[in-house]
GROMACS .gro file of N, CA and C in nm:
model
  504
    1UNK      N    1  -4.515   6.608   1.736
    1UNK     CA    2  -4.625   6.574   1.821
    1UNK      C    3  -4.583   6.462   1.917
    2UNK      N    4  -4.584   6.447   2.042
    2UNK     CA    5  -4.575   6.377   2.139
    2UNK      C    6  -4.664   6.306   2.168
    3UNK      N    7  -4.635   6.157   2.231
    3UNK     CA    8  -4.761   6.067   2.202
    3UNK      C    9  -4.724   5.995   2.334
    4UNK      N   10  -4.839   5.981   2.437
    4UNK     CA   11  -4.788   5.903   2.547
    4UNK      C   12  -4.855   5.767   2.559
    5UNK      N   13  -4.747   5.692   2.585
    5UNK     CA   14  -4.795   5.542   2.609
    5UNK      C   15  -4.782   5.459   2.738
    6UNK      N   16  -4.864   5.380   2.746
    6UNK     CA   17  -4.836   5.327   2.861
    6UNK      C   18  -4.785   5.171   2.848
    7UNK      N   19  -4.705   5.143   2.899
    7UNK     CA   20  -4.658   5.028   2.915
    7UNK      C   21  -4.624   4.900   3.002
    8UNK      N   22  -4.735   4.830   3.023
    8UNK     CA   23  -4.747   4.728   3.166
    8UNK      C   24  -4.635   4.585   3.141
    9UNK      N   25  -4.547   4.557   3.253
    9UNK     CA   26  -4.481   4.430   3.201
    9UNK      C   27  -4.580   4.340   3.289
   10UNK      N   28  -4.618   4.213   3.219
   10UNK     CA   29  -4.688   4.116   3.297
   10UNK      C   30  -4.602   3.972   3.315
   11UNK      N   31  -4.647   3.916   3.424
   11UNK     CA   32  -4.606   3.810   3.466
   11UNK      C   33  -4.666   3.703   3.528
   12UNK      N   34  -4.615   3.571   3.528
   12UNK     CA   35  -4.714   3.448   3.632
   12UNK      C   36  -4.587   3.339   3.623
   13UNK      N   37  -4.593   3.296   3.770
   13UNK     CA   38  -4.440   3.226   3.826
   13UNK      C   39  -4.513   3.082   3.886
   14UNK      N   40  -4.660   3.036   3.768
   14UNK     CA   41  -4.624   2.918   3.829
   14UNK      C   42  -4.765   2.846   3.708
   15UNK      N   43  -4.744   2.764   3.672
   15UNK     CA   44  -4.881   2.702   3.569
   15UNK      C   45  -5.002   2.678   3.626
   16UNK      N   46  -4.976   2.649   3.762
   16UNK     CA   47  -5.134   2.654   3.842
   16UNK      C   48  -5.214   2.741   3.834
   17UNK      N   49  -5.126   2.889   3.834
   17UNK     CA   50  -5.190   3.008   3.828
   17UNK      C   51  -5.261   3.050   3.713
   18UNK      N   52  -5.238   2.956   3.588
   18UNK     CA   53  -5.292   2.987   3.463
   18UNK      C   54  -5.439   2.972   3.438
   19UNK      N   55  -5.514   3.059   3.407
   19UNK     CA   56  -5.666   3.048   3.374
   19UNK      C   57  -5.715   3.026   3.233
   20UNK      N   58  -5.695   2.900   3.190
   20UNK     CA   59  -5.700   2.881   3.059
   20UNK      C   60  -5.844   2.933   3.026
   21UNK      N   61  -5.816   3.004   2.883
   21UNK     CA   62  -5.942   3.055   2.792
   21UNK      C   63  -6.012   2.888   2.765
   22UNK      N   64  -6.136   2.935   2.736
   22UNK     CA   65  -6.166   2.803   2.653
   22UNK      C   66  -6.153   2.795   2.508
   23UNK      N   67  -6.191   2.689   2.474
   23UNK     CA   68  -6.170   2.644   2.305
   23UNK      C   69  -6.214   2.727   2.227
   24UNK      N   70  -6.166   2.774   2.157
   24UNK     CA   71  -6.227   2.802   2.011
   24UNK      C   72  -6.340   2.731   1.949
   25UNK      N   73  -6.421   2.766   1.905
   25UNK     CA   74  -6.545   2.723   1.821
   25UNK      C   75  -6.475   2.698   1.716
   26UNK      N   76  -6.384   2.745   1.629
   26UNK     CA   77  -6.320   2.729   1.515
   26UNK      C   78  -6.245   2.606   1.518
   27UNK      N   79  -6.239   2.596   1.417
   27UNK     CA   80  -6.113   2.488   1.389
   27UNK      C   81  -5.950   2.499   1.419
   28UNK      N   82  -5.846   2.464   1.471
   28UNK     CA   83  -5.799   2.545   1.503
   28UNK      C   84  -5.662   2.486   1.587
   29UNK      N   85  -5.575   2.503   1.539
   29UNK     CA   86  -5.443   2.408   1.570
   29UNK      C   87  -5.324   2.495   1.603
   30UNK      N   88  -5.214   2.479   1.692
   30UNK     CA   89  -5.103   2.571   1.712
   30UNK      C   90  -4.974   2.495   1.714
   31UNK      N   91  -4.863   2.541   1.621
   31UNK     CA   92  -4.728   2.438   1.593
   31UNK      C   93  -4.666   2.505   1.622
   32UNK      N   94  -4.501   2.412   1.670
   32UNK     CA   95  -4.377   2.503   1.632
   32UNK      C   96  -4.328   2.538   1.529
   33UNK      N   97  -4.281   2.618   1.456
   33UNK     CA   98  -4.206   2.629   1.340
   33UNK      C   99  -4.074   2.569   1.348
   34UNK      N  100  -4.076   2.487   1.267
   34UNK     CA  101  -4.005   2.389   1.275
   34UNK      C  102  -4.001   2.322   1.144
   35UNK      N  103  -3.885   2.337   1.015
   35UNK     CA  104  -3.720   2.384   1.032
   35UNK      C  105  -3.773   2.587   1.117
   36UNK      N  106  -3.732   2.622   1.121
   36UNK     CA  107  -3.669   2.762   1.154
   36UNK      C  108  -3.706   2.808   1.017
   37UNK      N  109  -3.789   2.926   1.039
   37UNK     CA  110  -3.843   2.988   0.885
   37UNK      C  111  -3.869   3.175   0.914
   38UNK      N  112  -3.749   3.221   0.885
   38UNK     CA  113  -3.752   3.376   0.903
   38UNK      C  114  -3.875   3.475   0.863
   39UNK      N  115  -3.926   3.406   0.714
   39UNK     CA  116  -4.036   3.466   0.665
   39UNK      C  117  -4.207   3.481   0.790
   40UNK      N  118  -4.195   3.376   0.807
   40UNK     CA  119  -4.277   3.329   0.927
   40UNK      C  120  -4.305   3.450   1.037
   41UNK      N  121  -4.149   3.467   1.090
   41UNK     CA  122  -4.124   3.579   1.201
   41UNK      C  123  -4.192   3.697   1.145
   42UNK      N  124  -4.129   3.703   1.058
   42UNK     CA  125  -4.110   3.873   0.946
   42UNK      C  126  -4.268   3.913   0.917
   43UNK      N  127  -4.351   3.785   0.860
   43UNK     CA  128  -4.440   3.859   0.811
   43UNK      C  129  -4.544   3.861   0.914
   44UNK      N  130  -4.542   3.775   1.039
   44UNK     CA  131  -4.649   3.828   1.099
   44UNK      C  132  -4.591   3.940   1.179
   45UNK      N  133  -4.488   3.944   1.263
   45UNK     CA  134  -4.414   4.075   1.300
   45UNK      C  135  -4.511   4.220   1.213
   46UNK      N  136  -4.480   4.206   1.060
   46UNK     CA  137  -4.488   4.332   0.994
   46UNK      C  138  -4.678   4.333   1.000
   47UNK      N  139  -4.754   4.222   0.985
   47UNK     CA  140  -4.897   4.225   0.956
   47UNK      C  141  -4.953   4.224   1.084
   48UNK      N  142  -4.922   4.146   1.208
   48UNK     CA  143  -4.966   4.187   1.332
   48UNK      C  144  -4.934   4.321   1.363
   49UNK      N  145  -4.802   4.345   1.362
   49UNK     CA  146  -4.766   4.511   1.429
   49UNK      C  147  -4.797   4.653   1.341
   50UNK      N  148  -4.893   4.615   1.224
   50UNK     CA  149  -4.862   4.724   1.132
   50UNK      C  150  -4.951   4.849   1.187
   51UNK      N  151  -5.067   4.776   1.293
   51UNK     CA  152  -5.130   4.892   1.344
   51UNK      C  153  -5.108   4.923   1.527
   52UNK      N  154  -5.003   4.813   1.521
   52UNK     CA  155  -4.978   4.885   1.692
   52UNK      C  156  -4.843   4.925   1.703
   53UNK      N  157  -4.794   4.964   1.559
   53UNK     CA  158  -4.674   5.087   1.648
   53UNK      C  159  -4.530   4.980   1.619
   54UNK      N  160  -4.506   4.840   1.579
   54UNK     CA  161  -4.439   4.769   1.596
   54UNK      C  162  -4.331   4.799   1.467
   55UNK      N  163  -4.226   4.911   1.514
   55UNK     CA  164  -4.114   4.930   1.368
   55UNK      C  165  -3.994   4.922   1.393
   56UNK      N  166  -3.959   4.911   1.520
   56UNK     CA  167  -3.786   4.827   1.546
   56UNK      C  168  -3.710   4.731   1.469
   57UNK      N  169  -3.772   4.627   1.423
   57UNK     CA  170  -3.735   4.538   1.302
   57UNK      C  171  -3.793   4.574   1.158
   58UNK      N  172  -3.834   4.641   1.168
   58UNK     CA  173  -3.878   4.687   1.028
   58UNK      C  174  -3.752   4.711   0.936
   59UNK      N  175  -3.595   4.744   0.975
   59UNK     CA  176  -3.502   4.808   0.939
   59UNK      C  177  -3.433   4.668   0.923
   60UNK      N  178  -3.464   4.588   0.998
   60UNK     CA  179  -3.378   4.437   0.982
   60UNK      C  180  -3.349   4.369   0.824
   61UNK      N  181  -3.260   4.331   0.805
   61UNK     CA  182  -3.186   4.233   0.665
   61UNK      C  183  -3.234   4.107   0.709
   62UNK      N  184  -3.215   4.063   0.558
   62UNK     CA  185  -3.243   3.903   0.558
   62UNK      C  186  -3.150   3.863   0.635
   63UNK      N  187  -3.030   3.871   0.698
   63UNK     CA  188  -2.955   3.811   0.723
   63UNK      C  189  -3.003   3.849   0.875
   64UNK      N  190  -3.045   3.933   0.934
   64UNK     CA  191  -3.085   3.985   1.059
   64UNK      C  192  -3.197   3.883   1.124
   65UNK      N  193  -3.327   3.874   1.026
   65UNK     CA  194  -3.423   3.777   1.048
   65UNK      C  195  -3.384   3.649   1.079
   66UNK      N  196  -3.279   3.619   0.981
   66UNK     CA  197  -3.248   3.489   0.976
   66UNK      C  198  -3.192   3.432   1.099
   67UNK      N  199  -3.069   3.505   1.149
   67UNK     CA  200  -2.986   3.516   1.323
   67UNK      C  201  -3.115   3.507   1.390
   68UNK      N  202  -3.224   3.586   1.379
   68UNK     CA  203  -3.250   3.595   1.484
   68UNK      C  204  -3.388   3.459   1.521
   69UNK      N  205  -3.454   3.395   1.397
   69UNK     CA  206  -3.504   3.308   1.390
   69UNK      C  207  -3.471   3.195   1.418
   70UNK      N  208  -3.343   3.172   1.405
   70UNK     CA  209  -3.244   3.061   1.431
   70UNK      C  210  -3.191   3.053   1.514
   71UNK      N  211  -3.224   3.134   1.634
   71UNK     CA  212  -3.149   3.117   1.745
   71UNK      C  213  -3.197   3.037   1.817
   72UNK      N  214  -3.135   2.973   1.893
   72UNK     CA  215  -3.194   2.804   1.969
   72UNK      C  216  -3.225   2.859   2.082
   73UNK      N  217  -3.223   3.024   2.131
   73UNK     CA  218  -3.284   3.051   2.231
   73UNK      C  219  -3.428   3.068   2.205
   74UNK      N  220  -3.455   3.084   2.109
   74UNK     CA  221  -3.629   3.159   2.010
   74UNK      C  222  -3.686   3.037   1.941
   75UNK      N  223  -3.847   3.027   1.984
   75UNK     CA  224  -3.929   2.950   1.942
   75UNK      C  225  -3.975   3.023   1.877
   76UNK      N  226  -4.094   2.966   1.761
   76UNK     CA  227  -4.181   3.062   1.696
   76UNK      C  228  -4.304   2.949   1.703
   77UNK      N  229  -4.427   3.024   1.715
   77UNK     CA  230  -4.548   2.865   1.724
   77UNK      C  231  -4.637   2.980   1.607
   78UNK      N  232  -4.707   2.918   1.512
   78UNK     CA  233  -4.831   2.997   1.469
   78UNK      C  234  -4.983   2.931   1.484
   79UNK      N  235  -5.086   2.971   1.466
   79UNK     CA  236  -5.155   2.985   1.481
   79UNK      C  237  -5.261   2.944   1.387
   80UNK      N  238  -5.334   2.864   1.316
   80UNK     CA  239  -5.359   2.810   1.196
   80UNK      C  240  -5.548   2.798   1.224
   81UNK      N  241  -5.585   2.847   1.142
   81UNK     CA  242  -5.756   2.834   1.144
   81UNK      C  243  -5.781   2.773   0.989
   82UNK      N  244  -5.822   2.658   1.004
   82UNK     CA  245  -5.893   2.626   0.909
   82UNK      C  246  -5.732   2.558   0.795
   83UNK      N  247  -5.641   2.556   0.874
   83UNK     CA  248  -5.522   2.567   0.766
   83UNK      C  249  -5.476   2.675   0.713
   84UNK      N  250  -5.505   2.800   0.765
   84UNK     CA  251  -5.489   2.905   0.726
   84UNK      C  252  -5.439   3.017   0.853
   85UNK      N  253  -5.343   3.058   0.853
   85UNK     CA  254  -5.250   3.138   0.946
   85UNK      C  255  -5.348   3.254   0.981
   86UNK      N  256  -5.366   3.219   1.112
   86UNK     CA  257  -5.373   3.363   1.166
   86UNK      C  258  -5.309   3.389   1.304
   87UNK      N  259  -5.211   3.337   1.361
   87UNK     CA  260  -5.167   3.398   1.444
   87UNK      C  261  -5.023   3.346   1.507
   88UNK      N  262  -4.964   3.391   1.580
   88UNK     CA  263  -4.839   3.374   1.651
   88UNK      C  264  -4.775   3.418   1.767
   89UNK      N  265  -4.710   3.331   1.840
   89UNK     CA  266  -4.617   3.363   1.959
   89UNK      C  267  -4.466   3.384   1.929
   90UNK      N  268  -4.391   3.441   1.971
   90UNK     CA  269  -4.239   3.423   2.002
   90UNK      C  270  -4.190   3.421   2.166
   91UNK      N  271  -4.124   3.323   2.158
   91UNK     CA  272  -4.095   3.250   2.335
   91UNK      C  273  -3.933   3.303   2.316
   92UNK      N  274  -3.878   3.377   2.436
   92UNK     CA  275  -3.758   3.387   2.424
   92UNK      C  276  -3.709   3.317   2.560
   93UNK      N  277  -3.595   3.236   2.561
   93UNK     CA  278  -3.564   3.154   2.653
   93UNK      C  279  -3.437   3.227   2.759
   94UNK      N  280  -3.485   3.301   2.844
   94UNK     CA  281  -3.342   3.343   2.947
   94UNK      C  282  -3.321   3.236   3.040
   95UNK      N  283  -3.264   3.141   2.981
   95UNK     CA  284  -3.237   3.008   3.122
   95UNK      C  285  -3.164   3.076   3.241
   96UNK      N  286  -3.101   3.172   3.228
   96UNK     CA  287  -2.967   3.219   3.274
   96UNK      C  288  -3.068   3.237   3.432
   97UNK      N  289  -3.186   3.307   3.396
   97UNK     CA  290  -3.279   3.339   3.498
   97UNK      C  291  -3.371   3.270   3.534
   98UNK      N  292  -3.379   3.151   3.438
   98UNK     CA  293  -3.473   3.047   3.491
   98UNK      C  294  -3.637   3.151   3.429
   99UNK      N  295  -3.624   3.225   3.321
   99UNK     CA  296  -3.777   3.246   3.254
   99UNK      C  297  -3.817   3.246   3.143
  100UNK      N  298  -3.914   3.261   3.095
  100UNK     CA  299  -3.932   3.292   2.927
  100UNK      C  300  -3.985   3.385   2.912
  101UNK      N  301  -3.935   3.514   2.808
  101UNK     CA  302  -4.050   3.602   2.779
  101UNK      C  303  -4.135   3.576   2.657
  102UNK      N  304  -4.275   3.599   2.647
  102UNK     CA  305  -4.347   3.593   2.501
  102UNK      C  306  -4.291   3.745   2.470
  103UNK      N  307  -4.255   3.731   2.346
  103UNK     CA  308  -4.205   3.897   2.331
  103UNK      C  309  -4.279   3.919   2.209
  104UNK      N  310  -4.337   3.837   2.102
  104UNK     CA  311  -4.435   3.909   2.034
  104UNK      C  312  -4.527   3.787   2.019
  105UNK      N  313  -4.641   3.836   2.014
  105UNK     CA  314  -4.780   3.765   2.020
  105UNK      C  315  -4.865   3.865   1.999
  106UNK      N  316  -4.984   3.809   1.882
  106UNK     CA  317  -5.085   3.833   1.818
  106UNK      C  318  -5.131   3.788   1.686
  107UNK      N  319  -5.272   3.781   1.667
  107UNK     CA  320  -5.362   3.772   1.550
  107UNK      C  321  -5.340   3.857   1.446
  108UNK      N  322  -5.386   3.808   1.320
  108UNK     CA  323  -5.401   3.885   1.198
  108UNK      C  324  -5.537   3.954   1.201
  109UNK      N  325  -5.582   4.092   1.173
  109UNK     CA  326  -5.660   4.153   1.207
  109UNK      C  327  -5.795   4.085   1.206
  110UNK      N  328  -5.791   3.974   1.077
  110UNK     CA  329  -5.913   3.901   1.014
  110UNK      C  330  -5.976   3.819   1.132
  111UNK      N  331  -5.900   3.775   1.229
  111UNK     CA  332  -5.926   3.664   1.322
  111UNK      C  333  -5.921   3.741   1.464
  112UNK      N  334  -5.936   3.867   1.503
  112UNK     CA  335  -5.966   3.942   1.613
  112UNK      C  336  -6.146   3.914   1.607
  113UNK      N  337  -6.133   3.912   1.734
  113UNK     CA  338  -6.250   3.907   1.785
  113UNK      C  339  -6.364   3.781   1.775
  114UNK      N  340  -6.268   3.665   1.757
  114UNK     CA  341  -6.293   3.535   1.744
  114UNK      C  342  -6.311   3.458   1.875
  115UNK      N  343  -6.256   3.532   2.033
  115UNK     CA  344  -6.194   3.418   2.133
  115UNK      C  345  -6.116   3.347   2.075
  116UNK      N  346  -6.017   3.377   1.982
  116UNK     CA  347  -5.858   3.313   1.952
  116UNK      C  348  -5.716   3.355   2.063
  117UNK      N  349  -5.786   3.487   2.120
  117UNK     CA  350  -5.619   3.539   2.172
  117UNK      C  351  -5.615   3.457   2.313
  118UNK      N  352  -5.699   3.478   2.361
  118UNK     CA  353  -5.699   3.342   2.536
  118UNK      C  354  -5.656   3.261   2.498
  119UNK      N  355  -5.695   3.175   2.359
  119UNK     CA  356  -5.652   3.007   2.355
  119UNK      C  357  -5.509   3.077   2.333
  120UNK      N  358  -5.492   3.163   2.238
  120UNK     CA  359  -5.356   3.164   2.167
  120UNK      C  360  -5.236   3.201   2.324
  121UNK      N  361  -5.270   3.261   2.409
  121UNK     CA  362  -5.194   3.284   2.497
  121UNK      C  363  -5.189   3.215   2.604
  122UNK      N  364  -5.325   3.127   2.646
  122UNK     CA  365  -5.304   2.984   2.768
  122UNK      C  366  -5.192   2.908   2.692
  123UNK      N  367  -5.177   2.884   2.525
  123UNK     CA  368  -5.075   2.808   2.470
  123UNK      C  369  -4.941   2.810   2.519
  124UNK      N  370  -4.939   2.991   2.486
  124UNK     CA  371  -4.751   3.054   2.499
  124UNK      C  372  -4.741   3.022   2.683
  125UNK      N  373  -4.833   3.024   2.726
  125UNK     CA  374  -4.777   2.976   2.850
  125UNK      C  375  -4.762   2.834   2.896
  126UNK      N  376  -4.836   2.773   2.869
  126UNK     CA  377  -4.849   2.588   2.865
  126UNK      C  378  -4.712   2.599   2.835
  127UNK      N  379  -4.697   2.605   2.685
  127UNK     CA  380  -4.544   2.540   2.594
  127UNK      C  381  -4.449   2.615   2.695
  128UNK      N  382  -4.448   2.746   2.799
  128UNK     CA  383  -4.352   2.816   2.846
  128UNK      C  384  -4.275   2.700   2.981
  129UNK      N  385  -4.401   2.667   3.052
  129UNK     CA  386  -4.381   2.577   3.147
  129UNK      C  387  -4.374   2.456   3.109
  130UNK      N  388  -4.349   2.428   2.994
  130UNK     CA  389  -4.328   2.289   2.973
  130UNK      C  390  -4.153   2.269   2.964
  131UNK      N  391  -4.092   2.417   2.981
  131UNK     CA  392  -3.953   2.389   2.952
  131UNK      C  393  -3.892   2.351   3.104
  132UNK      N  394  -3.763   2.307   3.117
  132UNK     CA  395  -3.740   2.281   3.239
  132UNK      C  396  -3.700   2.395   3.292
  133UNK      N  397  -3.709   2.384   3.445
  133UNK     CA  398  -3.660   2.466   3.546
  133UNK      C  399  -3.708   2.628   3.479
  134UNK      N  400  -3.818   2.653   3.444
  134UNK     CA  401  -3.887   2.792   3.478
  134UNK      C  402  -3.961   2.762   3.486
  135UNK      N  403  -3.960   2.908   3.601
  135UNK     CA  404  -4.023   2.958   3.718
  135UNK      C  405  -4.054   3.103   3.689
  136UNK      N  406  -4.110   3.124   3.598
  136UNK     CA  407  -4.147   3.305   3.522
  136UNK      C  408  -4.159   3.288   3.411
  137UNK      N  409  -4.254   3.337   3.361
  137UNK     CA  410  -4.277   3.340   3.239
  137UNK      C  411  -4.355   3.504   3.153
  138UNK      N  412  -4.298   3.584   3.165
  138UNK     CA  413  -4.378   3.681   3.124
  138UNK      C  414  -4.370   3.791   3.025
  139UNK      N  415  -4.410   3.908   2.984
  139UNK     CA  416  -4.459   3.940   2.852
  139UNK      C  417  -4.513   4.103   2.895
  140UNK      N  418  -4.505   4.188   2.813
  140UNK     CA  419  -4.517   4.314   2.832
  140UNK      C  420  -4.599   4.369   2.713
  141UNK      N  421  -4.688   4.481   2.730
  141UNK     CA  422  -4.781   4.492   2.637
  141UNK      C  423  -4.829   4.671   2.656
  142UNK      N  424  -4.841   4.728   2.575
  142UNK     CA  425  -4.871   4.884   2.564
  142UNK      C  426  -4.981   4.927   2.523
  143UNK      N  427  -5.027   5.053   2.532
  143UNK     CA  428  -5.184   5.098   2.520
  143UNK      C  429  -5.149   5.124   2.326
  144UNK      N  430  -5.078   5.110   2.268
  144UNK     CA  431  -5.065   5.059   2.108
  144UNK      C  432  -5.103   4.973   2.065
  145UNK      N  433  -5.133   4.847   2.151
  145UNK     CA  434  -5.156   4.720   2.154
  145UNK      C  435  -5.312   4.713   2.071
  146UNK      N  436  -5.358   4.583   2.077
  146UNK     CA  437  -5.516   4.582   2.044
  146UNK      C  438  -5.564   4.609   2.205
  147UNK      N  439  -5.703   4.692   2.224
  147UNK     CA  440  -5.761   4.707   2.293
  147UNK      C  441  -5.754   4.570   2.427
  148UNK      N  442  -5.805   4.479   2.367
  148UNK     CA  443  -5.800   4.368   2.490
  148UNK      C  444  -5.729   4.321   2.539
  149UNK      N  445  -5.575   4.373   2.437
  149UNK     CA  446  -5.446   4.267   2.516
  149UNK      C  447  -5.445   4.274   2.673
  150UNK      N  448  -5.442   4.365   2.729
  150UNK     CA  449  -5.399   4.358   2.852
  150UNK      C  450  -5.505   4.272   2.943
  151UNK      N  451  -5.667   4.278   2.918
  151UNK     CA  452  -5.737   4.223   2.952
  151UNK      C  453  -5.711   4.068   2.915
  152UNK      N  454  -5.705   4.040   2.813
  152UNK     CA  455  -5.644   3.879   2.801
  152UNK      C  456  -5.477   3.861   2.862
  153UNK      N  457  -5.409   3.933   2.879
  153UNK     CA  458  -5.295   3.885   2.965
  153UNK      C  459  -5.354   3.855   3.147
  154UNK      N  460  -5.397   3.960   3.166
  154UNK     CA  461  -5.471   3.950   3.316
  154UNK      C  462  -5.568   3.830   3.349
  155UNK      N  463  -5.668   3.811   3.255
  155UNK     CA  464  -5.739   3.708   3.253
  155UNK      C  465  -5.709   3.551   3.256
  156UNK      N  466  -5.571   3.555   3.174
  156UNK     CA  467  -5.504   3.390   3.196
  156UNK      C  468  -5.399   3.415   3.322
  157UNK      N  469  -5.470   3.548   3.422
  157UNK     CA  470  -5.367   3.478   3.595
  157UNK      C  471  -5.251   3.573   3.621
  158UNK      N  472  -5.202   3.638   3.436
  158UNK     CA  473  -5.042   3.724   3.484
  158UNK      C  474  -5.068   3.865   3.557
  159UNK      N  475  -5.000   3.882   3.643
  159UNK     CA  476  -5.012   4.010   3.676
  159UNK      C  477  -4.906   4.117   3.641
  160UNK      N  478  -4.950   4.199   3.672
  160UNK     CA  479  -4.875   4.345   3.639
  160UNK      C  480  -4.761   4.344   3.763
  161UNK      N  481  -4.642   4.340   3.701
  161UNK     CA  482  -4.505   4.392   3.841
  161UNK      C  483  -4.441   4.522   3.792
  162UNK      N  484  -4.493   4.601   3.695
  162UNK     CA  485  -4.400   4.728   3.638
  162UNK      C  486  -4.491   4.781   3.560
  163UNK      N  487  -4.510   4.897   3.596
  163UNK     CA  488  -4.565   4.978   3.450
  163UNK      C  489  -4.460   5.104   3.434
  164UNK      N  490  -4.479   5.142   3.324
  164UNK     CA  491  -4.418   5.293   3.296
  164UNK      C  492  -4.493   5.363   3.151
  165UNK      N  493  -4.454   5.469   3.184
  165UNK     CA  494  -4.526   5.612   3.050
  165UNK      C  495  -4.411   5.654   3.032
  166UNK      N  496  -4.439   5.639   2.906
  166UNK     CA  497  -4.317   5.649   2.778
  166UNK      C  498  -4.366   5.815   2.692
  167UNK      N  499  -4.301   5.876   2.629
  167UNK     CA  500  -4.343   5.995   2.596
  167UNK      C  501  -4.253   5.980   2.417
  168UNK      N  502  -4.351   5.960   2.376
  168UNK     CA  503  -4.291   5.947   2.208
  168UNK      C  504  -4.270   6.062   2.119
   0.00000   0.00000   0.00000
């Protein structure tokens, strides 16, 4: 069975342009991970992506997670309600180009539909432009996704420079 998807890359090349969500009503705090903690990556990777399609690392070793958590190009921030995890960014750093991509971001299903994903994504972009010398910062997202992603990427300012349909 063939399954078609669509796939928008989004972008925003400057922090002015950012339309921050407002606050959370919740309680509600966002860190770096910090030592470097693979499990962290792994399990929201597997509990965010388990219903949008996300199985490329699924095949990954401990030793795979670990490289790839530890790389001083890769941030990881989560997402904490109440002291209690529900969500996360991953910032990947191409200095080479002067950008960052968020390459995975999202909530645990429990905390959808809170107004968490605006705050959670005005964040990944704040912390993006807080690094030096970028000038791009952007992030790509598919109709696998949760329903609103694309509407909350658009809404904090990024726009669409690429789409494509993928045929699975």
């Amino acid at each position: 069975m063939k399954q078609t998807i669509n796939r928008n890359y989004l972008e925003i090349k400057s922090i002015n342009a950012l339309v921050e969500s407002i606050l959370p009503k919740l309680e509600c705090t966002i860190e770096l991970v910090k030592p470097d903690d693979f499990q962290i990556n792994k399990f929201f990777y597997k509990n965010v992506g388990k219903k949008h399609g996300w199985t490329d690392r699924l095949v990954w070793s401990e030793s795979d997670w670990i490289k790839y958590s530890s790389n001083p190009k890769v941030e990881t921030y989560i997402l904490k309600v109440n002291k209690d995890l529900a969500g996360y960014f991953e910032l990947i750093f191409h200095l080479e180009l002067n950008e960052i991509e968020i390459a995975y971001f999202g909530l645990l299903e429990e905390y959808h539909n809170k107004k968490l994903g605006g705050y959670l994504l005005s964040t990944a972009i704040k912390e993006s432009f807080k690094k030096k010398n970028i000038f791009r910062v952007w992030a790509h997202t598919c109709s696998l996704d949760h329903k609103n992603a694309l509407k909350n990427y658009i809404s904090r300012g990024m726009k669409i420079f690429k789409t494509e349909i993928l045929n699975i």
